[in-house]
Coordinates of N, CA, C and O in Angstrom, one line a residue:
X1 N 96.3 73.9 138.2 CA 96.4 74.2 136.3 C 95.5 75.8 136.4 O 94.8 76.3 137.0
X2 N 96.3 75.8 135.3 CA 96.2 77.6 135.1 C 95.0 77.4 133.9 O 94.9 76.9 133.2
X3 N 94.7 78.7 133.8 CA 93.5 79.2 132.8 C 94.2 79.1 131.4 O 93.4 78.7 130.4
X4 N 95.6 78.9 131.3 CA 95.9 78.9 129.5 C 95.7 77.2 129.4 O 95.1 77.3 128.2
X5 N 95.5 76.6 130.5 CA 95.8 75.0 130.1 C 94.1 74.5 130.1 O 94.0 73.7 129.1
X6 N 93.0 75.2 130.7 CA 91.6 75.1 130.8 C 91.7 75.5 129.2 O 90.6 74.9 128.7
X7 N 92.1 76.6 128.6 CA 91.5 76.6 127.6 C 92.1 76.3 126.3 O 91.3 76.0 125.2
X8 N 92.8 75.4 126.4 CA 93.4 74.5 125.6 C 92.7 73.5 125.4 O 92.6 72.7 124.2
X9 N 92.3 72.7 126.8 CA 91.4 71.8 126.9 C 90.3 71.9 126.2 O 89.7 71.4 125.5
X10 N 89.4 73.5 126.0 CA 88.3 73.8 125.6 C 88.5 73.7 124.2 O 87.4 72.9 123.4
X11 N 89.6 74.1 123.5 CA 89.8 74.2 122.1 C 89.9 72.4 121.5 O 89.3 72.2 120.7
X12 N 90.9 71.7 122.1 CA 91.1 70.8 122.1 C 89.8 69.6 121.9 O 89.4 69.2 120.7
X13 N 88.9 69.9 123.1 CA 87.5 68.8 122.9 C 86.5 69.6 122.3 O 85.9 68.5 121.1
X14 N 86.4 70.7 121.9 CA 85.5 71.3 120.9 C 86.5 71.1 119.8 O 85.5 70.4 118.5
X15 N 87.1 70.9 118.7 CA 88.1 70.6 117.9 C 87.5 69.1 117.6 O 87.2 68.2 116.5
X16 N 88.0 68.1 118.5 CA 87.5 66.5 118.8 C 85.9 66.0 118.5 O 85.7 65.5 117.5
X17 N 85.1 67.3 118.7 CA 84.0 66.5 119.1 C 83.8 67.4 117.3 O 82.4 67.4 117.2
X18 N 84.1 67.8 116.8 CA 83.8 68.7 115.5 C 82.6 70.2 115.9 O 82.0 70.1 115.1
X19 N 83.0 70.7 116.9 CA 82.4 71.9 117.0 C 82.8 73.0 116.4 O 84.0 73.3 116.8
X20 N 82.1 73.8 115.5 CA 83.0 74.9 115.2 C 82.7 76.1 116.5 O 81.7 76.0 117.2
X21 N 83.5 77.1 116.2 CA 83.2 78.1 117.2 C 82.4 79.0 117.3 O 81.6 79.5 118.1
X22 N 81.1 79.2 116.0 CA 80.1 79.6 115.9 C 79.2 78.7 116.5 O 78.3 79.5 117.3
X23 N 79.5 77.8 116.3 CA 78.2 77.0 117.4 C 78.6 77.2 118.8 O 77.5 77.4 119.1
X24 N 79.3 77.2 119.2 CA 79.4 77.2 121.0 C 79.4 78.7 121.1 O 78.8 79.3 121.9
X25 N 79.5 79.6 120.3 CA 79.3 81.1 120.2 C 77.4 81.4 120.6 O 77.2 82.0 121.2
X26 N 77.2 80.4 119.7 CA 75.7 80.6 119.3 C 74.8 80.0 121.1 O 74.0 80.8 121.1
X27 N 75.7 78.8 121.1 CA 74.7 78.3 122.5 C 74.9 79.1 123.8 O 74.6 79.3 124.5
X28 N 76.2 79.9 123.7 CA 76.7 80.9 125.2 C 76.3 82.2 124.5 O 76.2 83.2 125.5
X29 N 75.1 82.8 123.7 CA 74.3 83.5 123.0 C 76.0 84.9 123.3 O 75.7 86.0 123.5
X30 N 76.9 84.3 122.3 CA 78.1 85.4 122.3 C 78.1 85.6 120.6 O 77.8 84.3 119.5
X31 N 78.6 86.8 120.2 CA 79.3 86.5 118.9 C 80.3 85.6 118.8 O 81.4 85.4 119.6
X32 N 80.7 85.4 117.5 CA 81.8 84.5 117.4 C 83.0 84.7 117.7 O 84.2 84.3 118.4
X33 N 83.1 86.1 117.5 CA 84.9 86.8 117.8 C 84.2 87.0 119.4 O 85.6 86.8 119.8
X34 N 83.5 87.3 119.9 CA 83.4 87.2 121.5 C 83.9 85.7 122.1 O 84.5 85.7 123.2
X35 N 83.4 84.9 121.4 CA 83.6 83.8 122.2 C 85.5 83.5 121.6 O 86.2 82.8 122.9
X36 N 85.7 83.6 120.3 CA 87.3 83.4 120.2 C 88.0 83.7 121.7 O 88.8 83.4 121.6
X37 N 87.3 85.5 121.6 CA 88.4 86.0 122.6 C 88.4 85.3 123.8 O 89.3 85.3 124.7
X38 N 87.4 84.5 124.2 CA 87.2 83.8 125.3 C 88.1 82.1 125.2 O 89.3 82.2 126.2
X39 N 88.3 82.1 124.1 CA 89.0 80.9 123.9 C 90.6 81.1 123.7 O 91.4 80.2 124.4
X40 N 90.7 82.1 123.2 CA 91.9 82.5 123.1 C 92.8 83.5 124.7 O 94.0 83.7 124.7
X41 N 91.9 83.4 125.4 CA 92.5 83.6 126.7 C 92.4 85.9 126.6 O 92.5 86.2 127.6
X42 N 91.9 86.5 125.6 CA 91.6 87.6 125.7 C 90.7 88.5 126.6 O 90.4 89.5 126.8
X43 N 89.4 87.6 126.8 CA 88.5 87.7 127.8 C 88.7 86.6 128.7 O 88.7 86.0 128.5
X44 N 88.2 87.0 130.3 CA 88.6 86.0 131.3 C 87.0 85.1 131.1 O 86.2 85.3 130.7
X45 N 87.8 83.8 131.5 CA 86.7 82.8 131.4 C 86.0 82.7 132.8 O 86.9 82.2 133.6
X46 N 85.1 82.8 132.8 CA 84.4 83.0 134.3 C 83.6 81.6 134.9 O 84.3 81.1 133.6
X47 N 83.3 81.9 135.8 CA 82.9 80.0 136.4 C 81.6 79.7 135.7 O 81.5 78.6 135.0
X48 N 80.7 80.2 135.1 CA 79.5 80.6 134.9 C 79.6 80.4 133.6 O 79.2 79.3 132.7
X49 N 80.6 80.5 132.8 CA 80.7 80.3 131.1 C 81.5 79.3 131.0 O 81.7 78.3 129.9
X50 N 82.7 78.6 132.2 CA 83.3 77.5 131.9 C 82.2 76.3 132.1 O 82.5 75.7 131.3
X51 N 81.5 76.5 133.0 CA 80.3 75.4 133.2 C 79.6 75.4 132.1 O 79.0 74.0 131.5
X52 N 79.2 76.5 131.3 CA 78.1 76.4 130.5 C 78.8 75.5 129.5 O 78.6 75.2 128.5
X53 N 80.1 76.1 128.9 CA 80.9 75.6 127.6 C 81.3 73.8 128.4 O 80.8 73.4 127.3
X54 N 81.2 73.7 129.2 CA 81.7 72.2 129.5 C 80.0 71.3 129.5 O 80.2 70.4 128.7
X55 N 79.3 72.1 129.3 CA 78.1 71.4 129.1 C 77.5 71.1 127.4 O 77.3 70.2 127.1
X56 N 78.0 72.2 126.8 CA 77.7 72.3 125.5 C 78.5 71.4 124.9 O 78.2 70.7 123.8
X57 N 79.5 71.2 125.9 CA 80.9 70.0 125.2 C 80.5 68.7 125.2 O 81.4 67.7 125.0
X58 N 79.6 68.7 126.2 CA 78.9 67.3 126.8 C 79.9 66.5 127.2 O 80.0 65.4 127.4
X59 N 80.5 67.3 128.4 CA 81.6 66.7 129.0 C 81.5 67.2 130.9 O 81.2 68.3 131.0
X60 N 81.8 66.8 131.8 CA 82.3 67.3 133.2 C 82.8 68.1 133.3 O 84.4 67.9 132.6
X61 N 82.4 69.4 134.2 CA 83.9 69.8 134.0 C 85.3 69.6 134.9 O 85.8 70.0 134.7
X62 N 85.1 68.6 135.7 CA 86.2 68.4 136.3 C 87.0 67.2 135.0 O 88.2 67.2 135.3
X63 N 86.0 66.7 134.1 CA 87.0 66.0 133.1 C 87.2 66.9 132.6 O 88.6 66.6 132.1
X64 N 86.9 68.1 132.0 CA 87.5 69.4 131.1 C 89.0 69.8 132.1 O 89.8 69.8 130.9
X65 N 89.2 70.3 133.1 CA 89.9 70.0 133.9 C 91.5 69.5 134.3 O 92.5 69.7 133.9
X66 N 90.8 67.9 133.9 CA 91.7 67.2 133.8 C 92.2 66.3 132.5 O 92.7 65.3 132.5
X67 N 91.5 66.8 131.6 CA 91.9 66.5 130.2 C 93.4 66.6 129.8 O 94.1 67.8 129.7
X68 N 94.4 65.6 128.9 CA 95.4 65.8 128.5 C 95.1 65.8 126.8 O 95.1 64.7 126.5
X69 N 95.4 67.2 126.7 CA 95.3 67.3 124.8 C 96.5 67.2 124.2 O 96.6 67.2 122.8
X70 N 97.5 66.5 124.6 CA 98.6 65.8 123.8 C 98.4 64.8 123.0 O 97.8 64.0 123.3

């Protein structure tokens, strides 16, 4: 699984849960623009941030990796 797929999964789950980017950004202590860069791959997704995003989305990290967004 590549980073692009993980980022698409994050975005899709965020949308399913009706979480806005500004909410996730606030939880990560980032600006909305900085979070947008993470979600679009302009900024690298660190392991620490990946696990925090999974927690915010209320999903296990392994479920986030295996999510089929189609």
